PDB file of C-alpha atoms in Angstrom:
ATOM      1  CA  UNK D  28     124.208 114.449 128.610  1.00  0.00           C
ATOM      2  CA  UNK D  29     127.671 116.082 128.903  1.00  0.00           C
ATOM      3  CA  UNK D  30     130.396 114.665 126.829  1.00  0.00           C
ATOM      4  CA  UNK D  31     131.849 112.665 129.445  1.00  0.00           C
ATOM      5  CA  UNK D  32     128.397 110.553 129.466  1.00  0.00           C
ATOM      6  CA  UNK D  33     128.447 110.259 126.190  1.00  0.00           C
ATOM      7  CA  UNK D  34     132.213 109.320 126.199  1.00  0.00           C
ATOM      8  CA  UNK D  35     130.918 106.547 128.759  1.00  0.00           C
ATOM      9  CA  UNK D  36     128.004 105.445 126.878  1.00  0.00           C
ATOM     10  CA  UNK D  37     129.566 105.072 123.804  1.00  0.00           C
ATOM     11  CA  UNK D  38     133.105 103.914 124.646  1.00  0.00           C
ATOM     12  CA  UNK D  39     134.611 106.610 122.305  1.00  0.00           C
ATOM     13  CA  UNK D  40     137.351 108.169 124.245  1.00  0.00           C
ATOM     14  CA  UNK D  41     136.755 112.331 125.430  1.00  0.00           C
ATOM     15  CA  UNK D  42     139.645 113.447 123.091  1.00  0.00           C
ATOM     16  CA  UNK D  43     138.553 111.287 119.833  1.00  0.00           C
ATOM     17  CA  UNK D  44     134.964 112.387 120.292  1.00  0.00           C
ATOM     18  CA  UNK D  45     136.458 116.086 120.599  1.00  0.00           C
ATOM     19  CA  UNK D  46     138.159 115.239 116.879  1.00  0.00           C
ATOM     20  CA  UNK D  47     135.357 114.259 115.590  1.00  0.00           C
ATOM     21  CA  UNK D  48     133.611 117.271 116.583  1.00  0.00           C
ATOM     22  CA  UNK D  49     136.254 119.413 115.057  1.00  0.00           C
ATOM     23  CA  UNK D  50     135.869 117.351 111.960  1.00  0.00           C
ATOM     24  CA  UNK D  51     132.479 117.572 111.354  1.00  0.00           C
ATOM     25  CA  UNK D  52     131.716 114.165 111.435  1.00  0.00           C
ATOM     26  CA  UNK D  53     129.835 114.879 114.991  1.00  0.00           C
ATOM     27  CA  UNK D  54     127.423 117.495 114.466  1.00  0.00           C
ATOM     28  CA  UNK D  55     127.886 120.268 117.578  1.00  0.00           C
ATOM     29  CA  UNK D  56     126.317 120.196 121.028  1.00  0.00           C
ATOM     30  CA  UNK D  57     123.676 122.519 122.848  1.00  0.00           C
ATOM     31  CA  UNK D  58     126.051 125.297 124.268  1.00  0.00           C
ATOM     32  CA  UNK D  59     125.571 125.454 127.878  1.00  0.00           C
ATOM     33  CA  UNK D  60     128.322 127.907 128.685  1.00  0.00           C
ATOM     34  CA  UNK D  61     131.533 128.786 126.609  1.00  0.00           C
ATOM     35  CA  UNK D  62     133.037 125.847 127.180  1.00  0.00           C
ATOM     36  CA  UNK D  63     130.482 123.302 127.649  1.00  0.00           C
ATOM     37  CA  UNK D  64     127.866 121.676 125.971  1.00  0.00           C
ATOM     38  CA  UNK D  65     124.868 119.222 125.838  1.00  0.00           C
ATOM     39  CA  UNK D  66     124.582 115.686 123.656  1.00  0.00           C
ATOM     40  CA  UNK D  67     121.335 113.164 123.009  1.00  0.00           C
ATOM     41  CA  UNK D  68     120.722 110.308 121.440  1.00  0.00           C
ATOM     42  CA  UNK D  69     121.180 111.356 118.486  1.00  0.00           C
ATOM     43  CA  UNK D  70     125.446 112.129 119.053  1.00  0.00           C
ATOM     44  CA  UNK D  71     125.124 108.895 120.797  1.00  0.00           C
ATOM     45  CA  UNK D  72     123.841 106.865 117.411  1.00  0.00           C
ATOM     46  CA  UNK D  73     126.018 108.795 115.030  1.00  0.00           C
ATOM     47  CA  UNK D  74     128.831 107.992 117.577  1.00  0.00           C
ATOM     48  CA  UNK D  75     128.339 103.762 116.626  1.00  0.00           C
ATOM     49  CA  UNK D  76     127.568 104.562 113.440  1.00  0.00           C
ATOM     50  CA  UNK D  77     131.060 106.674 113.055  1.00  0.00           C
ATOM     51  CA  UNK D  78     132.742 103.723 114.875  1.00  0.00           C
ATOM     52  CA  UNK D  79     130.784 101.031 112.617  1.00  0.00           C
ATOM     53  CA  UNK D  80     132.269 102.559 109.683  1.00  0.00           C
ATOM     54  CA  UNK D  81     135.945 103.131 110.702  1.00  0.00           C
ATOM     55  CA  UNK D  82     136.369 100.082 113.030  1.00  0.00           C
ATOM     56  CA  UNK D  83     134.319  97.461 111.146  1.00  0.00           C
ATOM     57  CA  UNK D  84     134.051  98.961 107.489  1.00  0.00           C
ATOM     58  CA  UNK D  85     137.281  99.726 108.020  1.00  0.00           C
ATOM     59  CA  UNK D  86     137.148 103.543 106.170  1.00  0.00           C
ATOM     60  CA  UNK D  87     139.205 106.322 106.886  1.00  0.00           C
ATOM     61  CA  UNK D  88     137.735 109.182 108.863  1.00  0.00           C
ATOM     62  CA  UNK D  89     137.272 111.781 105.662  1.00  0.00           C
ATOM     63  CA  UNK D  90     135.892 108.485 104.072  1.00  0.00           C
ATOM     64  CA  UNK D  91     133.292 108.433 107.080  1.00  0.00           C
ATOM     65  CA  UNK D  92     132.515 111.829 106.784  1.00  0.00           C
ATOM     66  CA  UNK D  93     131.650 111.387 103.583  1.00  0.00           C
ATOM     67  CA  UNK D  94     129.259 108.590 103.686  1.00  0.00           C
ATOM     68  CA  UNK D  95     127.871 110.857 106.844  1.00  0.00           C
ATOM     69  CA  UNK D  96     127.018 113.656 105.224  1.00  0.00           C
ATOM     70  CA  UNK D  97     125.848 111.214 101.836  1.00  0.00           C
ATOM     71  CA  UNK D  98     123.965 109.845 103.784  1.00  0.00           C
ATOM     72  CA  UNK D  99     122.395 113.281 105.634  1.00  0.00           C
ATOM     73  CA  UNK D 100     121.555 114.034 101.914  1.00  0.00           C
ATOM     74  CA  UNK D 101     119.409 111.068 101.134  1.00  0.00           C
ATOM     75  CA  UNK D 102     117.953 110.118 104.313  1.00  0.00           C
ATOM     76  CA  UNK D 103     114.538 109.880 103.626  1.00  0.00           C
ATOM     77  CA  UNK D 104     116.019 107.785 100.458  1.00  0.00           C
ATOM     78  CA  UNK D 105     116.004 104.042 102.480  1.00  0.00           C
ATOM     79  CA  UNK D 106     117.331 102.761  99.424  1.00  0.00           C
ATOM     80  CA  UNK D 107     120.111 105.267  98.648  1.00  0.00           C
ATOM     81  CA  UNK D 108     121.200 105.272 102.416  1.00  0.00           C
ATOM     82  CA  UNK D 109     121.490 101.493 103.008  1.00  0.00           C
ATOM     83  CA  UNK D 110     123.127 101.211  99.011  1.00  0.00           C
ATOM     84  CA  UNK D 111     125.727 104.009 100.586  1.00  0.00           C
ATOM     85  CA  UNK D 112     126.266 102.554 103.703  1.00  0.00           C
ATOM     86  CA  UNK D 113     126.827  98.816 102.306  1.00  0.00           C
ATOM     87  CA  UNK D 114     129.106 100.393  99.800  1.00  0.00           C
ATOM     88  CA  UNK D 115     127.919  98.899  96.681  1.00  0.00           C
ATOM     89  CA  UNK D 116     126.829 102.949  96.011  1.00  0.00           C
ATOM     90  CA  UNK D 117     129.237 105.714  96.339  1.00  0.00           C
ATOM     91  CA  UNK D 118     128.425 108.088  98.493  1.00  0.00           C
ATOM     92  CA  UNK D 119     128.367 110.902  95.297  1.00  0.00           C
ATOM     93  CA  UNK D 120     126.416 108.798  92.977  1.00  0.00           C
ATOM     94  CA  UNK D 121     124.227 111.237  93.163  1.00  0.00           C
ATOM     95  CA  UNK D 122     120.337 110.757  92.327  1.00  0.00           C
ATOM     96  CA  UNK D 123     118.843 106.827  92.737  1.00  0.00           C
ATOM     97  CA  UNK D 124     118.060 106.978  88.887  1.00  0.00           C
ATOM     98  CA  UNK D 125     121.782 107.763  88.073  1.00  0.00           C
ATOM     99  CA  UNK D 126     122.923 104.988  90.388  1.00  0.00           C
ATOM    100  CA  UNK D 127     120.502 102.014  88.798  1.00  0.00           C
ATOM    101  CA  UNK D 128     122.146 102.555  85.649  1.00  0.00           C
ATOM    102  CA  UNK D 129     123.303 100.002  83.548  1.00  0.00           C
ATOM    103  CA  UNK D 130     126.687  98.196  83.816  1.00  0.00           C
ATOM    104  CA  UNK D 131     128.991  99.201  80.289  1.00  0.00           C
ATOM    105  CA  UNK D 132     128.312  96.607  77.485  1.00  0.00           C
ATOM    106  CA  UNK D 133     131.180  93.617  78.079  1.00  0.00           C
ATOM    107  CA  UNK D 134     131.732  95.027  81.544  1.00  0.00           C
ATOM    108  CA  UNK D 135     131.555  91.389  83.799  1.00  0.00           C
ATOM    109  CA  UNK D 136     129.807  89.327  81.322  1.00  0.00           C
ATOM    110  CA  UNK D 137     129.587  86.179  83.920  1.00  0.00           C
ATOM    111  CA  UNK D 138     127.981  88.669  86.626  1.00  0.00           C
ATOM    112  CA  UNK D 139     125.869  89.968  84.216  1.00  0.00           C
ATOM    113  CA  UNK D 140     123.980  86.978  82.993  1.00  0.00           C
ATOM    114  CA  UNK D 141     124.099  85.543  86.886  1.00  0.00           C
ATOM    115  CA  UNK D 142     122.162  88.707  87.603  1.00  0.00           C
ATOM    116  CA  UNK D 143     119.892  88.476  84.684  1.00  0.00           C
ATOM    117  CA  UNK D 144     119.114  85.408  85.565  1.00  0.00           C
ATOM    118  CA  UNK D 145     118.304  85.816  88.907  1.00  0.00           C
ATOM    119  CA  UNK D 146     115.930  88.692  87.578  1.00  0.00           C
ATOM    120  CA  UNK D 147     117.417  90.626  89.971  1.00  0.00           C
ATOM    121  CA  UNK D 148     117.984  94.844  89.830  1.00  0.00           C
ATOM    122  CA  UNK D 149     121.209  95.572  90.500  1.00  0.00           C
ATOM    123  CA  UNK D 150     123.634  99.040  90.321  1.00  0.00           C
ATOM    124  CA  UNK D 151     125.993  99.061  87.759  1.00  0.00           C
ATOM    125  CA  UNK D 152     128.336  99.888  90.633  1.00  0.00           C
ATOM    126  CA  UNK D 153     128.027  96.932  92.653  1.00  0.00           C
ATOM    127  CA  UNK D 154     131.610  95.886  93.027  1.00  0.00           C
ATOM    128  CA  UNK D 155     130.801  92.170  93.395  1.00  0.00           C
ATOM    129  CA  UNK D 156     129.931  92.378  89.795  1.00  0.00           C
ATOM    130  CA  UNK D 157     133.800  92.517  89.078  1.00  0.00           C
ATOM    131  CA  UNK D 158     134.258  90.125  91.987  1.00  0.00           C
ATOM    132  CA  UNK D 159     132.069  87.168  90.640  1.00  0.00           C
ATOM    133  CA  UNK D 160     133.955  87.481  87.117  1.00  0.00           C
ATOM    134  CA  UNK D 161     137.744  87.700  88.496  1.00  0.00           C
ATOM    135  CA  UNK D 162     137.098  84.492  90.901  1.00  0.00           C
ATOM    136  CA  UNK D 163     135.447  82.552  87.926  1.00  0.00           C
ATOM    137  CA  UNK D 164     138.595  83.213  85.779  1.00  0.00           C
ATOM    138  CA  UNK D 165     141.205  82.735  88.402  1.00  0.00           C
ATOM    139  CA  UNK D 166     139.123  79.456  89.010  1.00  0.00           C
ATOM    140  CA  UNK D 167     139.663  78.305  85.219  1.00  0.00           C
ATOM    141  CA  UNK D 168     142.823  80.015  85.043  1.00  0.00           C
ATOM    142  CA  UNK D 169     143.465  76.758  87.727  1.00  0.00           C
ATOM    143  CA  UNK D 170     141.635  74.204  84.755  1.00  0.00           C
ATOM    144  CA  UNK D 171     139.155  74.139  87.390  1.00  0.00           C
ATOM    145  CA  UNK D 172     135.278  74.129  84.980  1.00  0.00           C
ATOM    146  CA  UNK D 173     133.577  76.762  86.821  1.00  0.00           C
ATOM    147  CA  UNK D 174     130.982  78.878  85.302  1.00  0.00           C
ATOM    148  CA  UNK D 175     128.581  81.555  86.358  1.00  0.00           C
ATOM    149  CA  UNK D 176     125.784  78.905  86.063  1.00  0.00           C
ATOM    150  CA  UNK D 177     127.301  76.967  88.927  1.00  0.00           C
ATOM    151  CA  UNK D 178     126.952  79.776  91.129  1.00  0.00           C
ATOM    152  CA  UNK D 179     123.183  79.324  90.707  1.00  0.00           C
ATOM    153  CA  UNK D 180     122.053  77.498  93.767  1.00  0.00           C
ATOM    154  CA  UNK D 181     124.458  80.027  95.701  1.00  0.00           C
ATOM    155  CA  UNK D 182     122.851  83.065  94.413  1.00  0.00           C
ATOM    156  CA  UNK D 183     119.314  81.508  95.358  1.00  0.00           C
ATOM    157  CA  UNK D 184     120.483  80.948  99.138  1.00  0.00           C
ATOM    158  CA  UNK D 185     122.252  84.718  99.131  1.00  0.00           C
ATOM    159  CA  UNK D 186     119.028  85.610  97.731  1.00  0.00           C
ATOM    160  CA  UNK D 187     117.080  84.547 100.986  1.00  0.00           C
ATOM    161  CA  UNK D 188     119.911  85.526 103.356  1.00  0.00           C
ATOM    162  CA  UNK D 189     119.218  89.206 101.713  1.00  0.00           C
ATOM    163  CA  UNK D 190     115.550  88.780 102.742  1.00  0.00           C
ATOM    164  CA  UNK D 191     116.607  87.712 105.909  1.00  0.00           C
ATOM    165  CA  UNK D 192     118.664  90.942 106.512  1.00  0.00           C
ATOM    166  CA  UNK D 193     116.551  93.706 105.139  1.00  0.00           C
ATOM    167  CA  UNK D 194     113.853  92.098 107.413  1.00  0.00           C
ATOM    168  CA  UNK D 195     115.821  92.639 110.844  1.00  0.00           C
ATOM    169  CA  UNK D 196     115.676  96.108 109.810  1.00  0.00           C
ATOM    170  CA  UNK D 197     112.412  96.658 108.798  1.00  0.00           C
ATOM    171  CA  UNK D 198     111.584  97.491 112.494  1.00  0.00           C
ATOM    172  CA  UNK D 199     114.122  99.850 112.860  1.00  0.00           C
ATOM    173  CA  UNK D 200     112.773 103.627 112.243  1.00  0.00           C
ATOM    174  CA  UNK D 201     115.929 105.889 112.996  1.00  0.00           C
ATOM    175  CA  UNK D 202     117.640 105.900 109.795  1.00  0.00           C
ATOM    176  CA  UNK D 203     121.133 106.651 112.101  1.00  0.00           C
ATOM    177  CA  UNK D 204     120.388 103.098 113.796  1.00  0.00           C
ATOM    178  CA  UNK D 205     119.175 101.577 110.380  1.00  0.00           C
ATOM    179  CA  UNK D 206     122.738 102.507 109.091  1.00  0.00           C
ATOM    180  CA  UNK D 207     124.526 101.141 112.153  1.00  0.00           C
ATOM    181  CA  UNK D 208     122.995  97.964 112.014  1.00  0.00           C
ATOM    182  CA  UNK D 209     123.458  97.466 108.357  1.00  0.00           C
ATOM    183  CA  UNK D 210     126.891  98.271 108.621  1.00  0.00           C
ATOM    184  CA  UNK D 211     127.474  95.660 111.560  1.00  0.00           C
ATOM    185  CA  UNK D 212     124.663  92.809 110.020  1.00  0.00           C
ATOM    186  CA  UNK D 213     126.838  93.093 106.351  1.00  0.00           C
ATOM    187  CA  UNK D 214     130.388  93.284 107.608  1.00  0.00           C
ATOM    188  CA  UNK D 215     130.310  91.397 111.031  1.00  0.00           C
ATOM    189  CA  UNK D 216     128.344  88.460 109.860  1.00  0.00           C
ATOM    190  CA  UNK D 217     130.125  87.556 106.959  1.00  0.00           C
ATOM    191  CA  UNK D 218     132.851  85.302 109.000  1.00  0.00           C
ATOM    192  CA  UNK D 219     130.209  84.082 110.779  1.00  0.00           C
ATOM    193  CA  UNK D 220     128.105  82.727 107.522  1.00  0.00           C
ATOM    194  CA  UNK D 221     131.641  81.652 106.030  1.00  0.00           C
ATOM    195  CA  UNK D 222     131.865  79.693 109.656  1.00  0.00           C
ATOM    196  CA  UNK D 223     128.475  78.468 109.333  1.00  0.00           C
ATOM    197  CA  UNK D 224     129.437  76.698 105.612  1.00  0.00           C
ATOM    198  CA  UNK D 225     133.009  75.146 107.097  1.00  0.00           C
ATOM    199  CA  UNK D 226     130.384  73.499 109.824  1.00  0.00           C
ATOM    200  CA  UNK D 227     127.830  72.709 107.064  1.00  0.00           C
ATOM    201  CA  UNK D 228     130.420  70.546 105.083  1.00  0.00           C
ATOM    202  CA  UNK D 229     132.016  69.230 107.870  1.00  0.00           C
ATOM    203  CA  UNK D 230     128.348  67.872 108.721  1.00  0.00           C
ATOM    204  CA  UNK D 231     127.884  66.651 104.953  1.00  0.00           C
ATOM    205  CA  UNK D 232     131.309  65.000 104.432  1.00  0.00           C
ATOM    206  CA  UNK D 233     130.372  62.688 107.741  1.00  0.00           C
ATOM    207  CA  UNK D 234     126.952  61.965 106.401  1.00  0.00           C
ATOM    208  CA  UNK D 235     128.607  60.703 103.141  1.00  0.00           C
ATOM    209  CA  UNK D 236     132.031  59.756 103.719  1.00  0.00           C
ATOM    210  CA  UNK D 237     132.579  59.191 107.487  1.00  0.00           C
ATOM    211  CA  UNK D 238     131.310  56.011 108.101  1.00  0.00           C
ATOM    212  CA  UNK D 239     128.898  56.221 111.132  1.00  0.00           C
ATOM    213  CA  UNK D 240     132.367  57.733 113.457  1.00  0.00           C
ATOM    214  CA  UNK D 241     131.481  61.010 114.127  1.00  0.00           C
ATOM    215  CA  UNK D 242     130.016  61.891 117.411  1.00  0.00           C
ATOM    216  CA  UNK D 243     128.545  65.270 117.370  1.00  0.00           C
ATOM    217  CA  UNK D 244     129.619  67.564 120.110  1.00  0.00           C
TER     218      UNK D 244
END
C-alpha cells in the first residue's frame, strides 16, 4: 500500500508517519521510485503498536523506540517481549536470567512475602513491588491496620484476571499484534476493572445495607 493507505488505515497522520520513519521507529518501505515507496501489514501493526505505546502507555517517542527495537531483540522471547511491553522489564534488562533476579534483601518486605506467598515468580523489577509497600504504609501512616496479608484474597482474584489475559493472547501469533494487544488489554482495562469494583460494592452495600430499595437498572 502507499503511505497514504496506510495513513488511512491506521489513522496516523502522512507527516507523523513520515517522523516516524525518519526516526527509526518505522522500519523503511519497498522503494518504488525515488520518492515513493511500498508498506504491508507489517508498517500497519507496528503503526498501533507505536500509537499503543505513546497514546495509551503514555511513553515518549525515543522511549517507544526503545521498547521497539527491545523488543526486535527478543522476539522469539514471548516472555521477555510481553515483560517489556507491560513495563514491569526494562527494555535493556538484558538476558531473561538477568531479569528474574532476585529483589535486594529488605527491598519491599510486604511485597515480598505477598509474593512468596502466592508462590508466585516474579522480576525483581516489577515496580508494583514498591507500589504494594508504599500504599500499605501510607495506609497505616492513616492508623488504618492494613497488612500485606489482607491483600490476600485480592492477589488470588488478580491472579485469575492474569490467566484471563495471557489467555486472550494465546491465539495471537504475530508477536507485533501480541504486543499491541497487551499494551491495550493492561493499560485500557484497568479503569474498566476499577469500574467494575465501584459497581460490585454498590451491588453488595444494597444486598446488606439497603433495605430491599434498590431497583436495578
Amino acid at each position: 500500500m502507499r503511505i497514504s493507505e496506510l495513513s488511512r488505515r491506521s489513522g496516523v497522520p502522512n507527516a507523523t508517519i513520515k517522523y516516524y520513519l525518519r526516526e527509526g521507529l518505522l522500519p523503511p518501505g519497498r522503494a518504488t521510485a525515488a520518492t515513493q515507496a511500498e508498506y504491508d501489514e507489517t508498517h500497519l501493526r507496528r503503526l498501533r503498536l507505536i500509537r499503543a505505546l505513546t497514546g495509551v502507555r503514555g511513553l515518549s517517542v525515543a522511549s517507544a523506540k526503545h521498547v521497539l527495537d527491545a523488543m526486535t531483540e527478543h522476539r522469539t522471547d514471548l516472555h521477555q517481549l510481553l515483560g517489556i511491553v507491560f513495563g514491569i522489564r526494562p527494555p535493556d534488562s538484558g538476558t531473561p536470567d538477568a531479569a528474574e533476579g532476585e529483589a535486594p534483601a529488605g527491598a519491599n518486605p510486604e511485597a515480598g512475602a505477598l509474593v512468596d506467598a502466592m508462590g508466585w515468580s516474579v522480576s525483581a523489577q516489577n515496580p508494583a513491588r514498591q507500589i504494594i509497600d508504599e500504599t500499605l504504609r501510607t495506609l497505616r501512616s492513616l492508623d488504618i491496620e492494613y497488612d500485606w496479608e489482607a491483600l490476600l484474597p485480592y492477589a488470588e482474584l488478580a491472579e485469575r484476571t492474569a490467566r484471563h489475559d495471557l489467555d486472550r493472547l494465546e491465539a495471537i501469533t504475530d508477536p507485533l499484534e501480541k504486543a499491541e494487544q497487551a499494551v491495550l488489554l493492561t493499560f485500557l482495562l484497568e479503569p474498566a476493572l476499577m469500574a467494575l469494583r465501584r459497581l460490585a460494592q454498590e451491588n453488595e452495600s444494597t444486598a446488606r445495607h439497603g433495605g430491599g430499595e434498590h431497583t436495578p437498572a
